[in-house]
Coordinates of C-alpha atoms in Angstrom, one line a residue:
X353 CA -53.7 -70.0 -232.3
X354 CA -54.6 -70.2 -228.5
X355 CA -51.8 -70.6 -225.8
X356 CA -53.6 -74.1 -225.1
X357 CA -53.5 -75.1 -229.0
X358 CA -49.9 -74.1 -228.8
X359 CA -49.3 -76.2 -225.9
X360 CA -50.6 -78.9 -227.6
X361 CA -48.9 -78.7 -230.8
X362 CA -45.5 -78.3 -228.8
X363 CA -46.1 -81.8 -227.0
X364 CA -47.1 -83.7 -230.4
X365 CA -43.8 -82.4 -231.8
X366 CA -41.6 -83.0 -228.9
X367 CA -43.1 -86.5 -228.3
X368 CA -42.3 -87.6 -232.3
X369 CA -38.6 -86.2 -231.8
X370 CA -38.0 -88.5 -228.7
X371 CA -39.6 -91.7 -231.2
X372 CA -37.8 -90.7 -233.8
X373 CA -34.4 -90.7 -231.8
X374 CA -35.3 -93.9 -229.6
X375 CA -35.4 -95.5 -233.6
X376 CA -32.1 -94.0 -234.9
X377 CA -30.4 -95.3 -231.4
X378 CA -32.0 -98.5 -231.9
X379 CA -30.2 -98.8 -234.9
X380 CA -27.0 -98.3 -234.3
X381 CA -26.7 -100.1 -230.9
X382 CA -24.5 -103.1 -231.1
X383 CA -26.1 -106.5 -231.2
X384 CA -25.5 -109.2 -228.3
X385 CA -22.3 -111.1 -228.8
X386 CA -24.9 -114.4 -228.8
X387 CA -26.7 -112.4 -231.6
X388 CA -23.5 -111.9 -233.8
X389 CA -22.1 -114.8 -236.2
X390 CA -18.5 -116.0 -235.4
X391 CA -15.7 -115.3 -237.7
X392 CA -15.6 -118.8 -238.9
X393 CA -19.7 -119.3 -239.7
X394 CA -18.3 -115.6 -242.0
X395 CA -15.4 -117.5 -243.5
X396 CA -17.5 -120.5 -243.8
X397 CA -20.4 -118.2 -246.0
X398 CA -17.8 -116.8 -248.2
X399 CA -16.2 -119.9 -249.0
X400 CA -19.6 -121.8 -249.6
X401 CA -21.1 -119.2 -251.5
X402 CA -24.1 -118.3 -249.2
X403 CA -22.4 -114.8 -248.7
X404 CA -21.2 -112.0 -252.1
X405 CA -18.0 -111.8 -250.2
X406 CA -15.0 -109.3 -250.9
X407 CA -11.6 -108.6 -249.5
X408 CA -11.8 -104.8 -249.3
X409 CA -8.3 -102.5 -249.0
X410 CA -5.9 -105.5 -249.0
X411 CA -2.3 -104.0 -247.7
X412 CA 0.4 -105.9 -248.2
X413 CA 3.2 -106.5 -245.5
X414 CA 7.4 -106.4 -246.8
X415 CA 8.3 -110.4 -247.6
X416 CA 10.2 -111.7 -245.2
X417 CA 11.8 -115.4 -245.0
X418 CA 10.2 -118.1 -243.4
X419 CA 11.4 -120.8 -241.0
X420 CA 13.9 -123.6 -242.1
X421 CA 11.4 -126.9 -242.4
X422 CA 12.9 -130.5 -243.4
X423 CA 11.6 -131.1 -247.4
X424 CA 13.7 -134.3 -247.4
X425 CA 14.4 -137.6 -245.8
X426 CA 17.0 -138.8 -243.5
X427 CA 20.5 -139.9 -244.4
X428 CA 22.0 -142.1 -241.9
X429 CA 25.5 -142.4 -241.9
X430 CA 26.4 -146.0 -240.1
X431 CA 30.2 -146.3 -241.8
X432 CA 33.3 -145.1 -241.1
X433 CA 33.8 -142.6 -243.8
X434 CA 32.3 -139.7 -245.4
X435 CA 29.1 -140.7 -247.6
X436 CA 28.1 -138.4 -250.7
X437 CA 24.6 -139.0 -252.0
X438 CA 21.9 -137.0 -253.9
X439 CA 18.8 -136.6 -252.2
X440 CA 15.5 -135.9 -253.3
X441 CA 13.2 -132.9 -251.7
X442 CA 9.8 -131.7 -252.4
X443 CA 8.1 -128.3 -250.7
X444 CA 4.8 -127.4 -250.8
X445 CA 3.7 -124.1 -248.8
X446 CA 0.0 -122.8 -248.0
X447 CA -1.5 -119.9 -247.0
X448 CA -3.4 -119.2 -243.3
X449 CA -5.5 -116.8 -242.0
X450 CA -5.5 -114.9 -238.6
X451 CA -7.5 -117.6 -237.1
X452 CA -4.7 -120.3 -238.5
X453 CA -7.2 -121.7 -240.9
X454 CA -5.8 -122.7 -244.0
X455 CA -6.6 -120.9 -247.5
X456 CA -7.1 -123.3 -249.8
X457 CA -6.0 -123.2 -253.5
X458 CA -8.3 -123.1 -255.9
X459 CA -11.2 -121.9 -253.3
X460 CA -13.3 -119.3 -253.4
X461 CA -11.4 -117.7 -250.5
X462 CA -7.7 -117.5 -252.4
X463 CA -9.9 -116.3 -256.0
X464 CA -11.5 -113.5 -253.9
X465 CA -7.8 -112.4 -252.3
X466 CA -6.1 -112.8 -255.5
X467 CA -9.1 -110.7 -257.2
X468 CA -8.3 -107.7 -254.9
X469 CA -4.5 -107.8 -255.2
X470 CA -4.5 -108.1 -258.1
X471 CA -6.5 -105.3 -258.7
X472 CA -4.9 -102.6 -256.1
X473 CA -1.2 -104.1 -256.5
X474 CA -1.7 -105.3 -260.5
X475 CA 0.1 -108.6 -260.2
X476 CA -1.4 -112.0 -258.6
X477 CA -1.3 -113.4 -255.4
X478 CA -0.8 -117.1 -254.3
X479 CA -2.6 -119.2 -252.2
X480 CA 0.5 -121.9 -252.3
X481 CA 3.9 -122.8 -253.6
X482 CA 5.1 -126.0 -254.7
X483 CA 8.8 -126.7 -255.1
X484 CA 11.0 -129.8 -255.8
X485 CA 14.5 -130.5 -256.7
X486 CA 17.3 -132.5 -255.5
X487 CA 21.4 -131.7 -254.2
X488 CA 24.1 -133.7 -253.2
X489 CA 25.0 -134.2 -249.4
X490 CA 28.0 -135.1 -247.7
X491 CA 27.4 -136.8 -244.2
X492 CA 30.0 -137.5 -241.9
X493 CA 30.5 -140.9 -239.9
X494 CA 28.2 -141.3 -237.0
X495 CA 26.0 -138.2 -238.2
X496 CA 23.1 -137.9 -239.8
X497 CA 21.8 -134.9 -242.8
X498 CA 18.6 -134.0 -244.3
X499 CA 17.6 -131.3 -246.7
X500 CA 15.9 -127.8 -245.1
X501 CA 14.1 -125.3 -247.0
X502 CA 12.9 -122.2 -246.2
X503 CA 10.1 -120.1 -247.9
X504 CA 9.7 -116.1 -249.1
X505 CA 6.6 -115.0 -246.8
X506 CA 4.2 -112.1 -246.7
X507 CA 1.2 -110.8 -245.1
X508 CA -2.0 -109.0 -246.5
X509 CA -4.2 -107.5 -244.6
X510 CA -7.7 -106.2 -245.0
X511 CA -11.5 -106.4 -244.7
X512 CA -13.9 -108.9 -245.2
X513 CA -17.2 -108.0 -246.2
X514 CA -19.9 -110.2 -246.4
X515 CA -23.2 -109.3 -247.9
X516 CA -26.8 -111.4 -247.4
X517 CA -29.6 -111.3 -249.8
X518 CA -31.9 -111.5 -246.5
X519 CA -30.6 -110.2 -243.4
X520 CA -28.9 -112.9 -241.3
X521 CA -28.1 -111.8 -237.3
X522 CA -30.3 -108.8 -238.1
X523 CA -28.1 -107.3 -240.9
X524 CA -27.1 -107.5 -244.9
X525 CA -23.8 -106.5 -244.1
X526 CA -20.9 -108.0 -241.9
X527 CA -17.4 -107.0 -241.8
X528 CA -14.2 -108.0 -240.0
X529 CA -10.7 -107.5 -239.9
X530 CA -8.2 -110.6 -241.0
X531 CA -4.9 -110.8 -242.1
X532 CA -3.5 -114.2 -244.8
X533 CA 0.0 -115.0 -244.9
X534 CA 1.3 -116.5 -247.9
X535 CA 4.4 -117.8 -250.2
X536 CA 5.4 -114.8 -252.0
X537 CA 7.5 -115.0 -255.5
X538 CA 10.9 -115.3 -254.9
X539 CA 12.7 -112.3 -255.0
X540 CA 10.3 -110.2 -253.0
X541 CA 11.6 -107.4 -251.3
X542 CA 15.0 -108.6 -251.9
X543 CA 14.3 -111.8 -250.2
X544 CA 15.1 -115.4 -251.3
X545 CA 14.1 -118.9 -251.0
X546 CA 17.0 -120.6 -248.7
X547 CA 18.0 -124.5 -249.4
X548 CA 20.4 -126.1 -247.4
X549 CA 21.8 -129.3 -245.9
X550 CA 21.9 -130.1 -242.5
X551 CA 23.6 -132.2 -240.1
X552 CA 23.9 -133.2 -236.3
X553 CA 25.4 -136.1 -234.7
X554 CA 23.4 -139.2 -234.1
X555 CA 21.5 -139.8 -230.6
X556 CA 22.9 -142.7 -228.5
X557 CA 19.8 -144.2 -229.8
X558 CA 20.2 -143.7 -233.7
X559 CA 23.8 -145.3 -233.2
X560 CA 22.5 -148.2 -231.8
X561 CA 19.8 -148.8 -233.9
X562 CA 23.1 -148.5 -236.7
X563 CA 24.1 -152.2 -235.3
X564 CA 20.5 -153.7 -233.9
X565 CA 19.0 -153.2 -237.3
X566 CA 22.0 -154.3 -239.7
X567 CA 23.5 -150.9 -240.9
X568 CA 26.6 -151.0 -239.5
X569 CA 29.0 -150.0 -242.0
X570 CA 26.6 -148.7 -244.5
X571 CA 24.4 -145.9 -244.8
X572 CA 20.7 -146.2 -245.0
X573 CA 17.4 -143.5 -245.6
X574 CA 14.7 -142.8 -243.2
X575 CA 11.3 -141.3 -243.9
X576 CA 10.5 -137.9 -242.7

């Protein structure tokens, strides 16, 4: 082979290995954020269907106890002595994402987080936990009491991936980072659900409204 053929050979070769590595860039560079779906339109594909979504390496968080939140109504003391009286409460807690978007029950998002729970940790995970009950409460003259509850709670992280059957923003695949917080079985970790009664001493307000609105001397209910 000539010195000129050789050449020539050299400059094919060399110009094929600069196409071939302008492609393999081109693939790997990240797409314009405009280009890229949101979070939500992901959410939105698992939970309609468009997209095979799964929950991939969920790691689950120790339980920890939730807030105290008031599962009951009002009970106004207006009298002069101390009033005993069973109240009723009822409890019902969801599940959110990262976003704050609630997981609802019975969706295709809470079956595809209980699937892979169940399946790493070998018992189920809830979407939501409904509780009711009722307990005697003793409010004082001029006070007020209600019921408060508070929930076992616990995080699961993971990664959602979302897979197209045609490409959609340029790709079959799309994954991303979210973590659910949920009622967890009582008991978790050592932690337990909390009920308790509560009481503070009426506003100026509430103790007028005890003799504008005729329940002076008694006790009456408000709604929550």
């Amino acid at each position: 082979m000539t010195t000129h053929r050789v050449r020539r050979h050299a400059a094919r070769a060399l110009t094929m290995t600069v196409a071939a590595c302008a492609v393999a860039a081109a693939t790997v560079l990240p797409a314009a954020a405009s280009d890229q779906p949101t979070r939500q339109q992901l959410m939105a594909a698992c939970a309609s269907g468009a997209g095979k979504c799964t929950f991939n390496a969920p790691r689950l968080g120790e339980a920890y106890l939730g807030e105290l939140r008031q599962v009951s109504n009002s009970l106004f003391n207006c009298s002069t002595s101390d009033s005993t009286q069973s109240m009723t409460w009822d409890d019902t807690v969801g599940s959110t994402d990262s976003l704050g978007v609630s997981v609802t029950a019975g969706g295709k998002i809470a079956g595809i987080v209980d699937l892979s729970v169940t399946a790493s940790y070998s018992h189920s995970w809830s979407s939501s936990h409904s509780e009711s009950s009722s307990l005697n409460m003793t409010v004082k003259p001029g006070e007020v009491g209600w019921i408060s509850r508070a929930q076992v709670m616990q995080r699961v992280s993971g990664t959602w991936q979302t897979h197209y059957d045609s490409p959609q923003w340029g790709h079959y695949y799309w994954f991303f980072q979210d973590t659910i917080t949920s009622p967890a079985k009582n008991g978790t970790d050592g932690k337990s659900n909390a009920v308790v009664v509560k009481t503070r001493k009426m506003t100026a307000a509430e103790k007028r409204s005890c003799t504008a609105e005729g329940h002076q001397g008694r006790t009456f209910v408000a709604p929550r």
